[in-house]
Amino acid sequence: MPDLLLELFSEEIPARMQRRAAEDLRKLVTDALVERGFLYEGAKAFATPRRLALHVAGLPARGQDVREERKGPRVGAPEGAVQGFLKSAGLASLDEAKIVSDPKKGEFYVAVIERPGRETIDVLAEIIPAIVKSFPWPKSMRWGAASREPGSLRWVRPLHSIVASFGPETETPELVPFAIEGVEVGFTTRGHRFLAPQAIEVRRFADYLPALERAFVVLDADRRKDIILHDARDLAFARGLDLVEDEGLLEEVAGLVEWPVTLMGAFDERFLTIPPEVIRATIRANQKCFVLRGAPGPDGRERLANAFILVSNLVASDGGAAIVAGNERVVRARLSDAAFFWETDRKTRLDDRLPKLESIVFHEKLGTQAKRVARIAGLARALAPVVGADPDLAERAARLAKADLVTEMVGEFPELQGLMGRYYAVEQGEDPAVAAAIEEHYKPLGPTDRVPSEPVSVAVALADKLDTLVGFWAIDEKPTGSKDPYALRRAALGVIRLVLASEARLSLRAQIAAAASGHGRDAGAFADDLLAFFADRLKVYLRDQGARHDLIDAVFALPGQDDLLMVVRRVEALGRFLDTEDGKNLLAGSRRAANILRIEEKKDGRAYDAAPDRALLTLPEETALAEALRNASAEAGRAVATEDFEGAMRALSSLRAPVDAFFDKVTVNADELALRANRLALLNALRAATREVADFSRIGGEGR
């Protein structure tokens, strides 16, 4: 079957855009083909700094013929209906339609529409230009004389050539006939900008890959990454060093080169007195180079080596000596700057930097960083006993947590905030718990980031995130849809993970109120909404851990559920209970009871929430259920009060047999009104008993 080869050759595409662009190209083309009925066997897209390429294998040579019967109006219908039918079906007259008889509806017209399948190459000639002209680049540009015309082509960088061939492996493929803004489709591409700049003719994908390899272009980004990683490891090993691997940098560097060549450079050993994170940030940010690790120091801690790995885009005649020397000069200059920042920053205590926070606006409606620090310090002190931290240390850590924002080093490398604060705190003799909290109060930064375990760090991290969430809720700057410019979802998830990891018992509602008072606000206007936001984030988190979201809903539906640790423990106990036969049967019985109550209460316009009258319990199954409910409710209530949720579930499990017997032997909607009302009250008592642990009406079917 025929294959499609498509290449869009341009000036350099930013590395950060390449992988997404390749995936977009694959999806847009294949989706458009499938929408038109053209199925395929496989598709893969590629990106290098100068090209996007797509190979779609196993396409049909032409589409399938289509035969459609379109039903029209009844025979004898008004002329307007007939003419509308003829026009929509593409018929010249009713002679081209057939008449079909239906025993119920009588005779009506039917148009038989037959359309031959289109040639695939013609369909591709329509699809590809439309996709190129509307391609979803994050940023794009116009160029040349055509850029003055409205609606002219926009591409990430000037587009130079297009290869688009279609055909089977056994025959010479055809060019897909189209042009875009004067760029004609052809069989010609180019190799490496410096090593093989001449034109290359390619016909099909099987020729395309080896032709590019001969022209010093590795098409597959993942293969370029493998080459860089393995060569870098080998270079490091040859020197007795280890590569400090960096997936983000590896992805970026693989997008900067078409023919990766790894080389090793070095810098003065004196720079190793700078914190290793600073060396790494300097070499990574400025030169896109990898750092290396040497033997551990006398203290047993890992130490960086005074060497680095760089990746060149060409094979140099001198073996790369000039390239290495150039990189070494830049690295030396950058590390000299970093060493200056390090020495300068250490001369000023963190306390003395705090007044500068007055001039840094955190948010125009939430004040300066100095005011924020004061709020966080108050919250951290209040939270300290809850998480087992020393209140004085927690407040001290919070006071200093943002001081490194005004240091020279963090000004140059914002990603080192917190970390540099820890270094400077250690330098000035702060308590180790305070120094650790300065670094760790930003954590966790994501779902896989480490959660702090030191109590002082937990207190400050919770305070920082709660102040952020409450502040933005107070000014009504909440996440909407996919937009979350202030990373509030991440902050809420951070609170959840901190609370669960530290097993902290705290009332979120009370903490929201305390944080709101620091902003001079009343939390009453938004506390419920913020608690619902936490519930949603907890659902996402627990679902990722394998829990059922409907169980979280069932627990959160109970009043006063703002203790995250207890919510999770209750959900876990409920999940284990519902996995048992007693749990499944009780859930079925309680849902049946709830459905009956809902129907009857709506019909009667009243609630059956009075206690059942024991004098009206005429059948032994009623009496048995009433007695079981009385005992189970009391026992479950006592267990919940002591936070023994497993015990509460065991108490409820005793209801299974009497509930089954009740529904088997008792008619709820008895003819006698008093008897009916009493039995409905008994069902309400069952609903109330289960609500000791959760709202069973919110629990879905098994396995939801």
PDB file of C-alpha atoms in Angstrom, residues 178-321:
ATOM      1  CA  PHE A 178       0.258  21.695  -4.139  1.00  0.00           C
ATOM      2  CA  ALA A 179       2.200  24.847  -3.353  1.00  0.00           C
ATOM      3  CA  ILE A 180       2.097  27.151  -0.338  1.00  0.00           C
ATOM      4  CA  GLU A 181       2.891  30.849  -0.689  1.00  0.00           C
ATOM      5  CA  GLY A 182       5.158  30.193  -3.649  1.00  0.00           C
ATOM      6  CA  VAL A 183       6.924  27.215  -2.055  1.00  0.00           C
ATOM      7  CA  GLU A 184       6.497  24.375  -4.540  1.00  0.00           C
ATOM      8  CA  VAL A 185       6.458  20.743  -3.519  1.00  0.00           C
ATOM      9  CA  GLY A 186       9.483  18.788  -4.730  1.00  0.00           C
ATOM     10  CA  PHE A 187      11.731  15.833  -4.075  1.00  0.00           C
ATOM     11  CA  THR A 188      14.596  18.029  -2.832  1.00  0.00           C
ATOM     12  CA  THR A 189      15.739  18.630   0.733  1.00  0.00           C
ATOM     13  CA  ARG A 190      19.056  19.577   2.333  1.00  0.00           C
ATOM     14  CA  GLY A 191      21.334  17.984   4.877  1.00  0.00           C
ATOM     15  CA  HIS A 192      23.415  19.507   7.661  1.00  0.00           C
ATOM     16  CA  ARG A 193      23.822  23.265   7.358  1.00  0.00           C
ATOM     17  CA  PHE A 194      27.648  23.103   7.450  1.00  0.00           C
ATOM     18  CA  LEU A 195      28.669  19.508   6.849  1.00  0.00           C
ATOM     19  CA  ALA A 196      26.380  18.772   3.855  1.00  0.00           C
ATOM     20  CA  PRO A 197      24.611  21.940   2.669  1.00  0.00           C
ATOM     21  CA  GLN A 198      24.052  20.725  -0.894  1.00  0.00           C
ATOM     22  CA  ALA A 199      20.651  19.617  -2.213  1.00  0.00           C
ATOM     23  CA  ILE A 200      19.563  15.984  -1.694  1.00  0.00           C
ATOM     24  CA  GLU A 201      16.916  14.216  -3.747  1.00  0.00           C
ATOM     25  CA  VAL A 202      14.592  11.875  -1.847  1.00  0.00           C
ATOM     26  CA  ARG A 203      11.627   9.899  -3.152  1.00  0.00           C
ATOM     27  CA  ARG A 204      10.253   7.865  -0.296  1.00  0.00           C
ATOM     28  CA  PHE A 205      10.785   7.408   3.434  1.00  0.00           C
ATOM     29  CA  ALA A 206      12.993   4.342   2.939  1.00  0.00           C
ATOM     30  CA  ASP A 207      15.410   6.552   0.948  1.00  0.00           C
ATOM     31  CA  TYR A 208      14.912   9.614   3.138  1.00  0.00           C
ATOM     32  CA  LEU A 209      16.382   8.267   6.391  1.00  0.00           C
ATOM     33  CA  PRO A 210      19.688   6.964   4.988  1.00  0.00           C
ATOM     34  CA  ALA A 211      20.051  10.023   2.730  1.00  0.00           C
ATOM     35  CA  LEU A 212      19.845  12.301   5.764  1.00  0.00           C
ATOM     36  CA  GLU A 213      22.290  10.132   7.701  1.00  0.00           C
ATOM     37  CA  ARG A 214      24.792  10.449   4.857  1.00  0.00           C
ATOM     38  CA  ALA A 215      24.208  14.191   4.978  1.00  0.00           C
ATOM     39  CA  PHE A 216      24.977  14.320   8.732  1.00  0.00           C
ATOM     40  CA  VAL A 217      21.384  14.587   9.979  1.00  0.00           C
ATOM     41  CA  VAL A 218      19.950  12.274  12.655  1.00  0.00           C
ATOM     42  CA  LEU A 219      16.222  12.613  12.080  1.00  0.00           C
ATOM     43  CA  ASP A 220      14.867  10.964  15.247  1.00  0.00           C
ATOM     44  CA  ALA A 221      15.133  13.208  18.333  1.00  0.00           C
ATOM     45  CA  ASP A 222      15.147  10.213  20.679  1.00  0.00           C
ATOM     46  CA  ARG A 223      18.087   8.717  18.802  1.00  0.00           C
ATOM     47  CA  ARG A 224      19.952  12.032  19.059  1.00  0.00           C
ATOM     48  CA  LYS A 225      19.298  11.951  22.810  1.00  0.00           C
ATOM     49  CA  ASP A 226      20.649   8.403  23.052  1.00  0.00           C
ATOM     50  CA  ILE A 227      23.794   9.353  21.136  1.00  0.00           C
ATOM     51  CA  ILE A 228      24.434  12.349  23.390  1.00  0.00           C
ATOM     52  CA  LEU A 229      23.760  10.426  26.592  1.00  0.00           C
ATOM     53  CA  HIS A 230      25.904   7.398  25.750  1.00  0.00           C
ATOM     54  CA  ASP A 231      28.804   9.442  24.367  1.00  0.00           C
ATOM     55  CA  ALA A 232      28.715  11.759  27.396  1.00  0.00           C
ATOM     56  CA  ARG A 233      28.760   8.790  29.773  1.00  0.00           C
ATOM     57  CA  ASP A 234      31.694   7.278  27.895  1.00  0.00           C
ATOM     58  CA  LEU A 235      33.673  10.531  27.986  1.00  0.00           C
ATOM     59  CA  ALA A 236      33.043  10.885  31.714  1.00  0.00           C
ATOM     60  CA  PHE A 237      33.942   7.256  32.424  1.00  0.00           C
ATOM     61  CA  ALA A 238      37.229   7.627  30.550  1.00  0.00           C
ATOM     62  CA  ARG A 239      38.190  10.372  33.031  1.00  0.00           C
ATOM     63  CA  GLY A 240      36.969   8.441  36.075  1.00  0.00           C
ATOM     64  CA  LEU A 241      33.972  10.752  36.450  1.00  0.00           C
ATOM     65  CA  ASP A 242      30.183  10.374  36.433  1.00  0.00           C
ATOM     66  CA  LEU A 243      27.758  12.345  34.297  1.00  0.00           C
ATOM     67  CA  VAL A 244      25.158  14.329  36.253  1.00  0.00           C
ATOM     68  CA  GLU A 245      22.191  13.416  34.099  1.00  0.00           C
ATOM     69  CA  ASP A 246      19.564  16.041  33.307  1.00  0.00           C
ATOM     70  CA  GLU A 247      16.573  14.935  31.230  1.00  0.00           C
ATOM     71  CA  GLY A 248      15.334  18.484  30.593  1.00  0.00           C
ATOM     72  CA  LEU A 249      18.728  19.663  29.360  1.00  0.00           C
ATOM     73  CA  LEU A 250      19.164  16.499  27.279  1.00  0.00           C
ATOM     74  CA  GLU A 251      15.840  17.141  25.540  1.00  0.00           C
ATOM     75  CA  GLU A 252      16.803  20.755  24.858  1.00  0.00           C
ATOM     76  CA  VAL A 253      20.295  19.983  23.548  1.00  0.00           C
ATOM     77  CA  ALA A 254      18.948  17.240  21.254  1.00  0.00           C
ATOM     78  CA  GLY A 255      16.760  19.961  19.728  1.00  0.00           C
ATOM     79  CA  LEU A 256      19.750  22.215  19.053  1.00  0.00           C
ATOM     80  CA  VAL A 257      21.781  19.823  16.923  1.00  0.00           C
ATOM     81  CA  GLU A 258      21.232  17.623  13.873  1.00  0.00           C
ATOM     82  CA  TRP A 259      24.544  15.755  14.167  1.00  0.00           C
ATOM     83  CA  PRO A 260      25.495  15.570  17.871  1.00  0.00           C
ATOM     84  CA  VAL A 261      29.187  15.466  18.782  1.00  0.00           C
ATOM     85  CA  THR A 262      30.019  15.363  22.491  1.00  0.00           C
ATOM     86  CA  LEU A 263      33.182  17.026  23.810  1.00  0.00           C
ATOM     87  CA  MET A 264      34.655  17.651  27.244  1.00  0.00           C
ATOM     88  CA  GLY A 265      35.827  20.974  28.647  1.00  0.00           C
ATOM     89  CA  ALA A 266      37.268  22.022  31.983  1.00  0.00           C
ATOM     90  CA  PHE A 267      37.312  25.019  34.334  1.00  0.00           C
ATOM     91  CA  ASP A 268      39.564  26.175  37.194  1.00  0.00           C
ATOM     92  CA  GLU A 269      39.381  23.994  40.271  1.00  0.00           C
ATOM     93  CA  ARG A 270      39.105  27.094  42.469  1.00  0.00           C
ATOM     94  CA  PHE A 271      35.498  27.515  41.329  1.00  0.00           C
ATOM     95  CA  LEU A 272      34.552  24.325  43.163  1.00  0.00           C
ATOM     96  CA  THR A 273      34.276  26.422  46.343  1.00  0.00           C
ATOM     97  CA  ILE A 274      31.020  27.772  44.906  1.00  0.00           C
ATOM     98  CA  PRO A 275      27.918  25.719  45.877  1.00  0.00           C
ATOM     99  CA  PRO A 276      27.547  22.892  43.340  1.00  0.00           C
ATOM    100  CA  GLU A 277      23.990  23.904  42.473  1.00  0.00           C
ATOM    101  CA  VAL A 278      25.305  27.318  41.404  1.00  0.00           C
ATOM    102  CA  ILE A 279      27.963  25.747  39.178  1.00  0.00           C
ATOM    103  CA  ARG A 280      25.375  23.509  37.600  1.00  0.00           C
ATOM    104  CA  ALA A 281      22.892  26.349  37.072  1.00  0.00           C
ATOM    105  CA  THR A 282      25.606  28.564  35.572  1.00  0.00           C
ATOM    106  CA  ILE A 283      26.900  25.965  33.118  1.00  0.00           C
ATOM    107  CA  ARG A 284      23.414  24.674  32.274  1.00  0.00           C
ATOM    108  CA  ALA A 285      21.682  28.014  31.785  1.00  0.00           C
ATOM    109  CA  ASN A 286      24.407  29.840  29.894  1.00  0.00           C
ATOM    110  CA  GLN A 287      26.125  27.121  27.892  1.00  0.00           C
ATOM    111  CA  LYS A 288      23.614  24.224  27.779  1.00  0.00           C
ATOM    112  CA  CYS A 289      26.360  21.934  29.102  1.00  0.00           C
ATOM    113  CA  PHE A 290      26.290  18.967  31.481  1.00  0.00           C
ATOM    114  CA  VAL A 291      28.273  18.923  34.704  1.00  0.00           C
ATOM    115  CA  LEU A 292      30.290  15.961  35.979  1.00  0.00           C
ATOM    116  CA  ARG A 293      30.648  14.377  39.367  1.00  0.00           C
ATOM    117  CA  GLY A 294      33.974  13.369  40.889  1.00  0.00           C
ATOM    118  CA  ALA A 295      34.956  11.297  43.888  1.00  0.00           C
ATOM    119  CA  PRO A 296      33.254  12.121  47.218  1.00  0.00           C
ATOM    120  CA  GLY A 297      35.002  14.673  49.421  1.00  0.00           C
ATOM    121  CA  PRO A 298      36.566  14.028  52.866  1.00  0.00           C
ATOM    122  CA  ASP A 299      33.118  14.452  54.453  1.00  0.00           C
ATOM    123  CA  GLY A 300      31.681  11.725  52.224  1.00  0.00           C
ATOM    124  CA  ARG A 301      29.479  14.155  50.308  1.00  0.00           C
ATOM    125  CA  GLU A 302      29.309  14.202  46.526  1.00  0.00           C
ATOM    126  CA  ARG A 303      31.466  16.789  44.790  1.00  0.00           C
ATOM    127  CA  LEU A 304      31.357  18.160  41.290  1.00  0.00           C
ATOM    128  CA  ALA A 305      34.393  17.794  39.066  1.00  0.00           C
ATOM    129  CA  ASN A 306      35.980  20.813  37.381  1.00  0.00           C
ATOM    130  CA  ALA A 307      34.882  19.511  33.968  1.00  0.00           C
ATOM    131  CA  PHE A 308      31.775  19.641  31.798  1.00  0.00           C
ATOM    132  CA  ILE A 309      30.294  18.021  28.705  1.00  0.00           C
ATOM    133  CA  LEU A 310      29.273  20.147  25.728  1.00  0.00           C
ATOM    134  CA  VAL A 311      27.460  19.072  22.580  1.00  0.00           C
ATOM    135  CA  SER A 312      28.598  20.423  19.219  1.00  0.00           C
ATOM    136  CA  ASN A 313      26.584  20.383  15.994  1.00  0.00           C
ATOM    137  CA  LEU A 314      29.515  19.518  13.735  1.00  0.00           C
ATOM    138  CA  VAL A 315      32.639  17.426  13.298  1.00  0.00           C
ATOM    139  CA  ALA A 316      35.540  19.879  13.516  1.00  0.00           C
ATOM    140  CA  SER A 317      38.796  19.376  11.650  1.00  0.00           C
ATOM    141  CA  ASP A 318      40.804  20.036  14.837  1.00  0.00           C
ATOM    142  CA  GLY A 319      38.852  17.464  16.828  1.00  0.00           C
ATOM    143  CA  GLY A 320      36.799  20.174  18.496  1.00  0.00           C
ATOM    144  CA  ALA A 321      39.712  21.915  20.244  1.00  0.00           C
TER     145      ALA A 321
END
